[in-house]
mmCIF file of C-alpha atoms in Angstrom:
data_model
loop_
_atom_site.group_PDB
_atom_site.id
_atom_site.type_symbol
_atom_site.label_atom_id
_atom_site.label_comp_id
_atom_site.label_asym_id
_atom_site.label_seq_id
_atom_site.Cartn_x
_atom_site.Cartn_y
_atom_site.Cartn_z
ATOM 1 C CA UNK A 1 84.633 -85.505 26.106
ATOM 2 C CA UNK A 2 85.278 -89.131 25.121
ATOM 3 C CA UNK A 3 87.254 -91.603 27.197
ATOM 4 C CA UNK A 4 89.943 -91.788 24.503
ATOM 5 C CA UNK A 5 90.617 -88.059 24.658
ATOM 6 C CA UNK A 6 90.754 -88.141 28.446
ATOM 7 C CA UNK A 7 93.196 -91.061 28.290
ATOM 8 C CA UNK A 8 95.448 -89.157 25.882
ATOM 9 C CA UNK A 9 95.460 -86.106 28.137
ATOM 10 C CA UNK A 10 96.233 -88.210 31.233
ATOM 11 C CA UNK A 11 99.140 -89.973 29.521
ATOM 12 C CA UNK A 12 100.470 -86.647 28.230
ATOM 13 C CA UNK A 13 100.221 -85.049 31.673
ATOM 14 C CA UNK A 14 101.996 -87.991 33.339
ATOM 15 C CA UNK A 15 104.917 -87.898 30.892
ATOM 16 C CA UNK A 16 105.277 -84.140 31.297
ATOM 17 C CA UNK A 17 105.165 -84.542 35.067
ATOM 18 C CA UNK A 18 107.872 -87.239 34.975
ATOM 19 C CA UNK A 19 110.340 -85.104 33.000
ATOM 20 C CA UNK A 20 109.842 -82.006 35.131
ATOM 21 C CA UNK A 21 109.894 -83.918 38.420
ATOM 22 C CA UNK A 22 113.120 -85.763 37.655
ATOM 23 C CA UNK A 23 114.710 -82.492 36.562
ATOM 24 C CA UNK A 24 113.730 -80.763 39.794
ATOM 25 C CA UNK A 25 114.909 -83.752 41.847
ATOM 26 C CA UNK A 26 118.545 -83.273 40.867
ATOM 27 C CA UNK A 27 118.726 -79.568 39.977
ATOM 28 C CA UNK A 28 120.088 -77.315 42.788
ATOM 29 C CA UNK A 29 117.778 -74.530 43.812
ATOM 30 C CA UNK A 30 114.741 -76.715 43.193
ATOM 31 C CA UNK A 31 115.916 -79.739 45.189
ATOM 32 C CA UNK A 32 117.049 -78.303 48.523
ATOM 33 C CA UNK A 33 117.176 -81.279 50.866
ATOM 34 C CA UNK A 34 115.641 -79.355 53.745
ATOM 35 C CA UNK A 35 112.499 -78.748 51.692
ATOM 36 C CA UNK A 36 109.693 -81.271 52.435
ATOM 37 C CA UNK A 37 109.065 -83.800 49.660
ATOM 38 C CA UNK A 38 105.377 -82.861 49.548
ATOM 39 C CA UNK A 39 106.290 -79.281 48.623
ATOM 40 C CA UNK A 40 108.707 -80.522 45.944
ATOM 41 C CA UNK A 41 106.046 -82.754 44.395
ATOM 42 C CA UNK A 42 103.475 -79.944 44.576
ATOM 43 C CA UNK A 43 105.872 -77.498 42.912
ATOM 44 C CA UNK A 44 106.686 -79.985 40.154
ATOM 45 C CA UNK A 45 102.978 -80.697 39.656
ATOM 46 C CA UNK A 46 102.240 -76.965 39.425
ATOM 47 C CA UNK A 47 104.920 -76.400 36.793
ATOM 48 C CA UNK A 48 103.813 -79.491 34.864
ATOM 49 C CA UNK A 49 100.186 -78.304 34.981
ATOM 50 C CA UNK A 50 101.259 -74.936 33.552
ATOM 51 C CA UNK A 51 103.334 -76.650 30.844
ATOM 52 C CA UNK A 52 100.621 -79.059 29.652
ATOM 53 C CA UNK A 53 98.787 -76.485 27.431
ATOM 54 C CA UNK A 54 101.953 -75.821 25.386
ATOM 55 C CA UNK A 55 102.928 -79.500 25.040
ATOM 56 C CA UNK A 56 101.462 -81.337 22.042
ATOM 57 C CA UNK A 57 99.062 -84.082 23.072
ATOM 58 C CA UNK A 58 99.934 -87.645 22.088
ATOM 59 C CA UNK A 59 98.683 -88.495 18.619
ATOM 60 C CA UNK A 60 97.166 -91.775 19.777
ATOM 61 C CA UNK A 61 96.683 -93.638 23.000
ATOM 62 C CA UNK A 62 99.713 -95.844 23.568
ATOM 63 C CA UNK A 63 99.835 -99.294 25.181
ATOM 64 C CA UNK A 64 101.134 -99.753 28.702
ATOM 65 C CA UNK A 65 104.510 -101.258 27.725
ATOM 66 C CA UNK A 66 105.343 -98.371 25.387
ATOM 67 C CA UNK A 67 104.132 -95.909 28.013
ATOM 68 C CA UNK A 68 106.570 -97.401 30.540
ATOM 69 C CA UNK A 69 109.413 -97.110 28.021
ATOM 70 C CA UNK A 70 108.501 -93.489 27.334
ATOM 71 C CA UNK A 71 108.397 -92.852 31.089
ATOM 72 C CA UNK A 72 111.909 -94.287 31.491
ATOM 73 C CA UNK A 73 113.076 -92.083 28.620
ATOM 74 C CA UNK A 74 111.582 -89.036 30.337
ATOM 75 C CA UNK A 75 113.310 -89.960 33.596
ATOM 76 C CA UNK A 76 116.745 -90.141 31.954
ATOM 77 C CA UNK A 77 116.150 -86.975 29.952
ATOM 78 C CA UNK A 78 115.037 -85.041 33.036
ATOM 79 C CA UNK A 79 118.031 -86.293 35.007
ATOM 80 C CA UNK A 80 120.403 -85.315 32.183
ATOM 81 C CA UNK A 81 119.012 -81.771 32.049
ATOM 82 C CA UNK A 82 119.153 -81.448 35.829
ATOM 83 C CA UNK A 83 122.705 -82.787 35.875
ATOM 84 C CA UNK A 84 123.834 -79.975 33.577
ATOM 85 C CA UNK A 85 122.505 -77.375 36.020
ATOM 86 C CA UNK A 86 124.098 -79.271 38.900
ATOM 87 C CA UNK A 87 127.488 -79.164 37.154
ATOM 88 C CA UNK A 88 127.405 -75.351 37.000
ATOM 89 C CA UNK A 89 126.629 -75.082 40.704
ATOM 90 C CA UNK A 90 129.290 -77.714 41.403
ATOM 91 C CA UNK A 91 131.842 -75.567 39.546
ATOM 92 C CA UNK A 92 131.075 -72.639 41.858
ATOM 93 C CA UNK A 93 131.249 -74.866 44.929
ATOM 94 C CA UNK A 94 134.508 -76.347 43.643
ATOM 95 C CA UNK A 95 135.957 -72.841 43.418
ATOM 96 C CA UNK A 96 135.215 -72.359 47.105
ATOM 97 C CA UNK A 97 136.872 -75.704 47.870
ATOM 98 C CA UNK A 98 140.001 -74.565 46.021
ATOM 99 C CA UNK A 99 140.112 -71.468 48.207
ATOM 100 C CA UNK A 100 139.571 -73.589 51.320
ATOM 101 C CA UNK A 101 142.491 -75.800 50.360
ATOM 102 C CA UNK A 102 144.839 -72.834 49.983
ATOM 103 C CA UNK A 103 143.657 -71.082 53.140
ATOM 104 C CA UNK A 104 143.653 -74.239 55.253
ATOM 105 C CA UNK A 105 139.920 -74.649 55.842
ATOM 106 C CA UNK A 106 139.683 -77.936 53.938
ATOM 107 C CA UNK A 107 140.522 -79.776 57.153
ATOM 108 C CA UNK A 108 137.388 -78.307 58.739
ATOM 109 C CA UNK A 109 134.953 -79.744 56.209
ATOM 110 C CA UNK A 110 131.678 -80.856 57.793
ATOM 111 C CA UNK A 111 128.595 -82.623 56.472
ATOM 112 C CA UNK A 112 125.950 -80.226 55.202
ATOM 113 C CA UNK A 113 122.499 -81.887 55.257
ATOM 114 C CA UNK A 114 121.042 -79.297 52.880
ATOM 115 C CA UNK A 115 123.588 -80.214 50.196
ATOM 116 C CA UNK A 116 124.096 -83.869 51.097
ATOM 117 C CA UNK A 117 127.909 -83.688 50.928
ATOM 118 C CA UNK A 118 130.815 -82.621 53.111
ATOM 119 C CA UNK A 119 131.744 -79.020 52.366
ATOM 120 C CA UNK A 120 134.033 -76.489 53.953
ATOM 121 C CA UNK A 121 133.478 -72.838 54.708
ATOM 122 C CA UNK A 122 134.232 -71.094 51.425
ATOM 123 C CA UNK A 123 132.513 -73.912 49.540
ATOM 124 C CA UNK A 124 129.336 -73.133 51.487
ATOM 125 C CA UNK A 125 129.730 -69.395 50.959
ATOM 126 C CA UNK A 126 130.189 -69.742 47.203
ATOM 127 C CA UNK A 127 127.325 -72.240 46.887
ATOM 128 C CA UNK A 128 124.746 -70.237 48.818
ATOM 129 C CA UNK A 129 125.852 -67.024 47.134
ATOM 130 C CA UNK A 130 125.193 -68.684 43.779
ATOM 131 C CA UNK A 131 121.766 -69.863 44.984
ATOM 132 C CA UNK A 132 120.886 -66.317 46.037
ATOM 133 C CA UNK A 133 122.002 -64.896 42.694
ATOM 134 C CA UNK A 134 120.108 -67.680 40.905
ATOM 135 C CA UNK A 135 116.806 -66.538 42.408
ATOM 136 C CA UNK A 136 117.455 -62.782 42.671
ATOM 137 C CA UNK A 137 118.256 -62.524 38.957
ATOM 138 C CA UNK A 138 115.106 -64.541 38.062
ATOM 139 C CA UNK A 139 117.293 -67.140 36.395
ATOM 140 C CA UNK A 140 115.069 -69.879 37.823
ATOM 141 C CA UNK A 141 112.275 -68.605 35.581
ATOM 142 C CA UNK A 142 114.567 -68.803 32.560
ATOM 143 C CA UNK A 143 115.601 -72.353 33.477
ATOM 144 C CA UNK A 144 111.975 -73.444 33.875
ATOM 145 C CA UNK A 145 111.116 -71.913 30.472
ATOM 146 C CA UNK A 146 114.087 -73.741 28.957
ATOM 147 C CA UNK A 147 112.961 -77.060 30.441
ATOM 148 C CA UNK A 148 109.450 -76.539 29.061
ATOM 149 C CA UNK A 149 110.960 -75.633 25.691
ATOM 150 C CA UNK A 150 112.685 -79.040 25.610
ATOM 151 C CA UNK A 151 109.298 -80.581 24.809
ATOM 152 C CA UNK A 152 109.531 -78.896 21.393
ATOM 153 C CA UNK A 153 112.936 -80.409 20.563
ATOM 154 C CA UNK A 154 112.278 -83.823 22.120
ATOM 155 C CA UNK A 155 108.524 -84.562 22.058
ATOM 156 C CA UNK A 156 107.144 -86.845 24.730
ATOM 157 C CA UNK A 157 106.262 -89.539 22.179
ATOM 158 C CA UNK A 158 109.778 -89.581 20.742
ATOM 159 C CA UNK A 159 111.563 -92.860 21.436
ATOM 160 C CA UNK A 160 114.930 -92.088 19.837
ATOM 161 C CA UNK A 161 117.501 -90.181 21.859
ATOM 162 C CA UNK A 162 120.433 -91.061 19.630
ATOM 163 C CA UNK A 163 123.908 -91.879 20.866
ATOM 164 C CA UNK A 164 125.378 -90.175 23.901
ATOM 165 C CA UNK A 165 128.977 -89.481 22.925
ATOM 166 C CA UNK A 166 131.635 -88.777 25.503
ATOM 167 C CA UNK A 167 132.998 -85.739 23.640
ATOM 168 C CA UNK A 168 130.310 -83.375 24.887
ATOM 169 C CA UNK A 169 130.561 -84.606 28.477
ATOM 170 C CA UNK A 170 134.356 -84.324 28.507
ATOM 171 C CA UNK A 171 134.086 -80.795 27.134
ATOM 172 C CA UNK A 172 131.522 -79.882 29.789
ATOM 173 C CA UNK A 173 133.646 -81.282 32.608
ATOM 174 C CA UNK A 174 136.683 -79.385 31.279
ATOM 175 C CA UNK A 175 134.640 -76.167 31.257
ATOM 176 C CA UNK A 176 133.553 -76.852 34.848
ATOM 177 C CA UNK A 177 137.155 -77.170 36.058
ATOM 178 C CA UNK A 178 138.270 -74.145 34.060
ATOM 179 C CA UNK A 179 135.410 -72.064 35.443
ATOM 180 C CA UNK A 180 136.140 -73.157 39.011
ATOM 181 C CA UNK A 181 139.817 -72.216 38.689
ATOM 182 C CA UNK A 182 139.000 -68.825 37.167
ATOM 183 C CA UNK A 183 136.519 -68.085 39.929
ATOM 184 C CA UNK A 184 138.900 -69.115 42.713
ATOM 185 C CA UNK A 185 142.026 -67.592 41.177
ATOM 186 C CA UNK A 186 141.974 -64.193 43.006
ATOM 187 C CA UNK A 187 141.804 -65.654 46.513
ATOM 188 C CA UNK A 188 144.203 -68.456 45.614
ATOM 189 C CA UNK A 189 146.721 -65.828 44.509
ATOM 190 C CA UNK A 190 146.142 -63.946 47.775
ATOM 191 C CA UNK A 191 146.858 -67.132 49.762
ATOM 192 C CA UNK A 192 150.013 -67.828 47.746
ATOM 193 C CA UNK A 193 151.251 -64.260 48.176
ATOM 194 C CA UNK A 194 150.626 -64.602 51.906
ATOM 195 C CA UNK A 195 152.848 -67.687 51.885
ATOM 196 C CA UNK A 196 155.559 -65.693 50.103
ATOM 197 C CA UNK A 197 155.301 -62.890 52.671
ATOM 198 C CA UNK A 198 155.572 -65.410 55.501
ATOM 199 C CA UNK A 199 158.631 -66.897 53.854
ATOM 200 C CA UNK A 200 160.276 -63.470 53.651
ATOM 201 C CA UNK A 201 159.392 -62.783 57.293
ATOM 202 C CA UNK A 202 160.923 -66.080 58.398
ATOM 203 C CA UNK A 203 164.139 -65.175 56.539
ATOM 204 C CA UNK A 204 164.421 -61.625 57.807
ATOM 205 C CA UNK A 205 163.107 -62.162 61.350
ATOM 206 C CA UNK A 206 163.942 -65.759 62.370
ATOM 207 C CA UNK A 207 162.626 -65.161 65.900
ATOM 208 C CA UNK A 208 159.021 -65.086 64.649
ATOM 209 C CA UNK A 209 157.335 -68.487 64.643
ATOM 210 C CA UNK A 210 155.934 -68.555 61.116
ATOM 211 C CA UNK A 211 154.108 -71.848 61.652
ATOM 212 C CA UNK A 212 151.935 -70.293 64.365
ATOM 213 C CA UNK A 213 151.552 -66.974 62.544
ATOM 214 C CA UNK A 214 150.832 -68.472 59.120
ATOM 215 C CA UNK A 215 147.372 -69.934 59.640
ATOM 216 C CA UNK A 216 145.611 -66.904 61.183
ATOM 217 C CA UNK A 217 147.366 -64.557 58.758
ATOM 218 C CA UNK A 218 146.143 -66.501 55.726
ATOM 219 C CA UNK A 219 142.635 -66.687 57.150
ATOM 220 C CA UNK A 220 142.598 -62.940 57.843
ATOM 221 C CA UNK A 221 144.007 -62.050 54.424
ATOM 222 C CA UNK A 222 141.505 -64.327 52.637
ATOM 223 C CA UNK A 223 138.598 -62.895 54.637
ATOM 224 C CA UNK A 224 139.561 -59.277 53.968
ATOM 225 C CA UNK A 225 140.094 -59.847 50.262
ATOM 226 C CA UNK A 226 136.807 -61.772 50.085
ATOM 227 C CA UNK A 227 135.023 -58.645 51.312
ATOM 228 C CA UNK A 228 136.979 -56.465 48.878
ATOM 229 C CA UNK A 229 136.373 -58.784 45.919
ATOM 230 C CA UNK A 230 132.758 -59.622 46.781
ATOM 231 C CA UNK A 231 131.244 -57.361 44.069
ATOM 232 C CA UNK A 232 133.536 -58.902 41.467
ATOM 233 C CA UNK A 233 132.742 -62.393 42.739
ATOM 234 C CA UNK A 234 128.982 -61.846 42.510
ATOM 235 C CA UNK A 235 129.397 -60.371 39.039
ATOM 236 C CA UNK A 236 131.426 -63.383 37.861
ATOM 237 C CA UNK A 237 128.897 -65.813 39.329
ATOM 238 C CA UNK A 238 126.006 -63.939 37.708
ATOM 239 C CA UNK A 239 127.809 -64.259 34.354
ATOM 240 C CA UNK A 240 128.524 -67.941 34.940
ATOM 241 C CA UNK A 241 125.072 -69.165 35.953
ATOM 242 C CA UNK A 242 123.374 -68.419 32.586
ATOM 243 C CA UNK A 243 125.769 -70.948 31.033
ATOM 244 C CA UNK A 244 123.449 -73.693 32.288
ATOM 245 C CA UNK A 245 120.723 -72.439 29.948
ATOM 246 C CA UNK A 246 123.164 -72.407 27.045
ATOM 247 C CA UNK A 247 124.373 -75.953 27.666
ATOM 248 C CA UNK A 248 120.837 -77.275 28.200
ATOM 249 C CA UNK A 249 119.853 -75.868 24.806
ATOM 250 C CA UNK A 250 122.962 -77.301 23.150
ATOM 251 C CA UNK A 251 122.323 -80.702 24.711
ATOM 252 C CA UNK A 252 118.666 -80.824 23.690
ATOM 253 C CA UNK A 253 119.335 -79.572 20.161
ATOM 254 C CA UNK A 254 121.993 -82.259 19.724
ATOM 255 C CA UNK A 255 119.352 -84.965 20.242
ATOM 256 C CA UNK A 256 117.259 -86.245 17.341
ATOM 257 C CA UNK A 257 113.643 -85.216 17.558
ATOM 258 C CA UNK A 258 112.271 -88.551 16.464
#
C-alpha cells in the first residue's frame, strides 16, 4: 500500500472521528458528565472505526490548511447535530421544570453534576426517565446510524454548508416549548385543580390554615398522579424521542452536498 493511499485513509479517518466525537460531546446519553473522558474518546473512536468502511475516501490528499478548514466544518456540523438531540432532551427536562414550578419544588433546585445545570426534582425524574427510554428502546442505535448516514448527505470533503437561516431554528425552538407544555400539562392541571380545591376549602372552612396545608397537599397530589400517569408519561416520551432522528434528517437534507 502506497504512502499516498495511507495518507488519504488517515485524513478520512480523522475527519470522521472529528464529526462523531463532537456530536457525542454535546448529545445527552453519550456525554454523561460522570463518564470518564477516556471512555468517551474510546467510544467515539470505536464508532468512527466502524463508520470508516461506509464513508467514501477522499478523492485526493488535501493540503494542511484545507484539512484544518474541513476539520472546523466537521466540528460545527457535529455540534449542530448533537444540539438537535440535546433540544429534545431539554424539552422533556423543561416539562419537569414546569411541573416543579406549579408544585413548588422549583425553590429546591440543586446543581446536578451529571447534567451540569441546576435542576429540580421533577426535572431530574423526567430527564433520567427519558435517558432510560432512549437506551431501552434502542433509539441510541438509530441515532448513531443517522449520524453515520449524514456522511452521505454532507461528504467529508464538502466545503459548502450553505446559509443557516433562523426560520428552522425558530420552528425547532417553538416545537420544543410546545412539546414541553404538552408533556407537563396533566400534572400542571392537577396542581391547578389542587389550588382550586384549597380555595374552596378556605371559603367553606375558614379555620383551616390553607397556607400550611397547601404545599404538602400539592406535593402529595402531584406524586400520586405521577404514579397513576406514569405509563402515559413513558408512552409520550417514547413517541417524542424519535423526533430527534426526524429533525436531524431534515437538517442534514437541507444542507447542500457540495
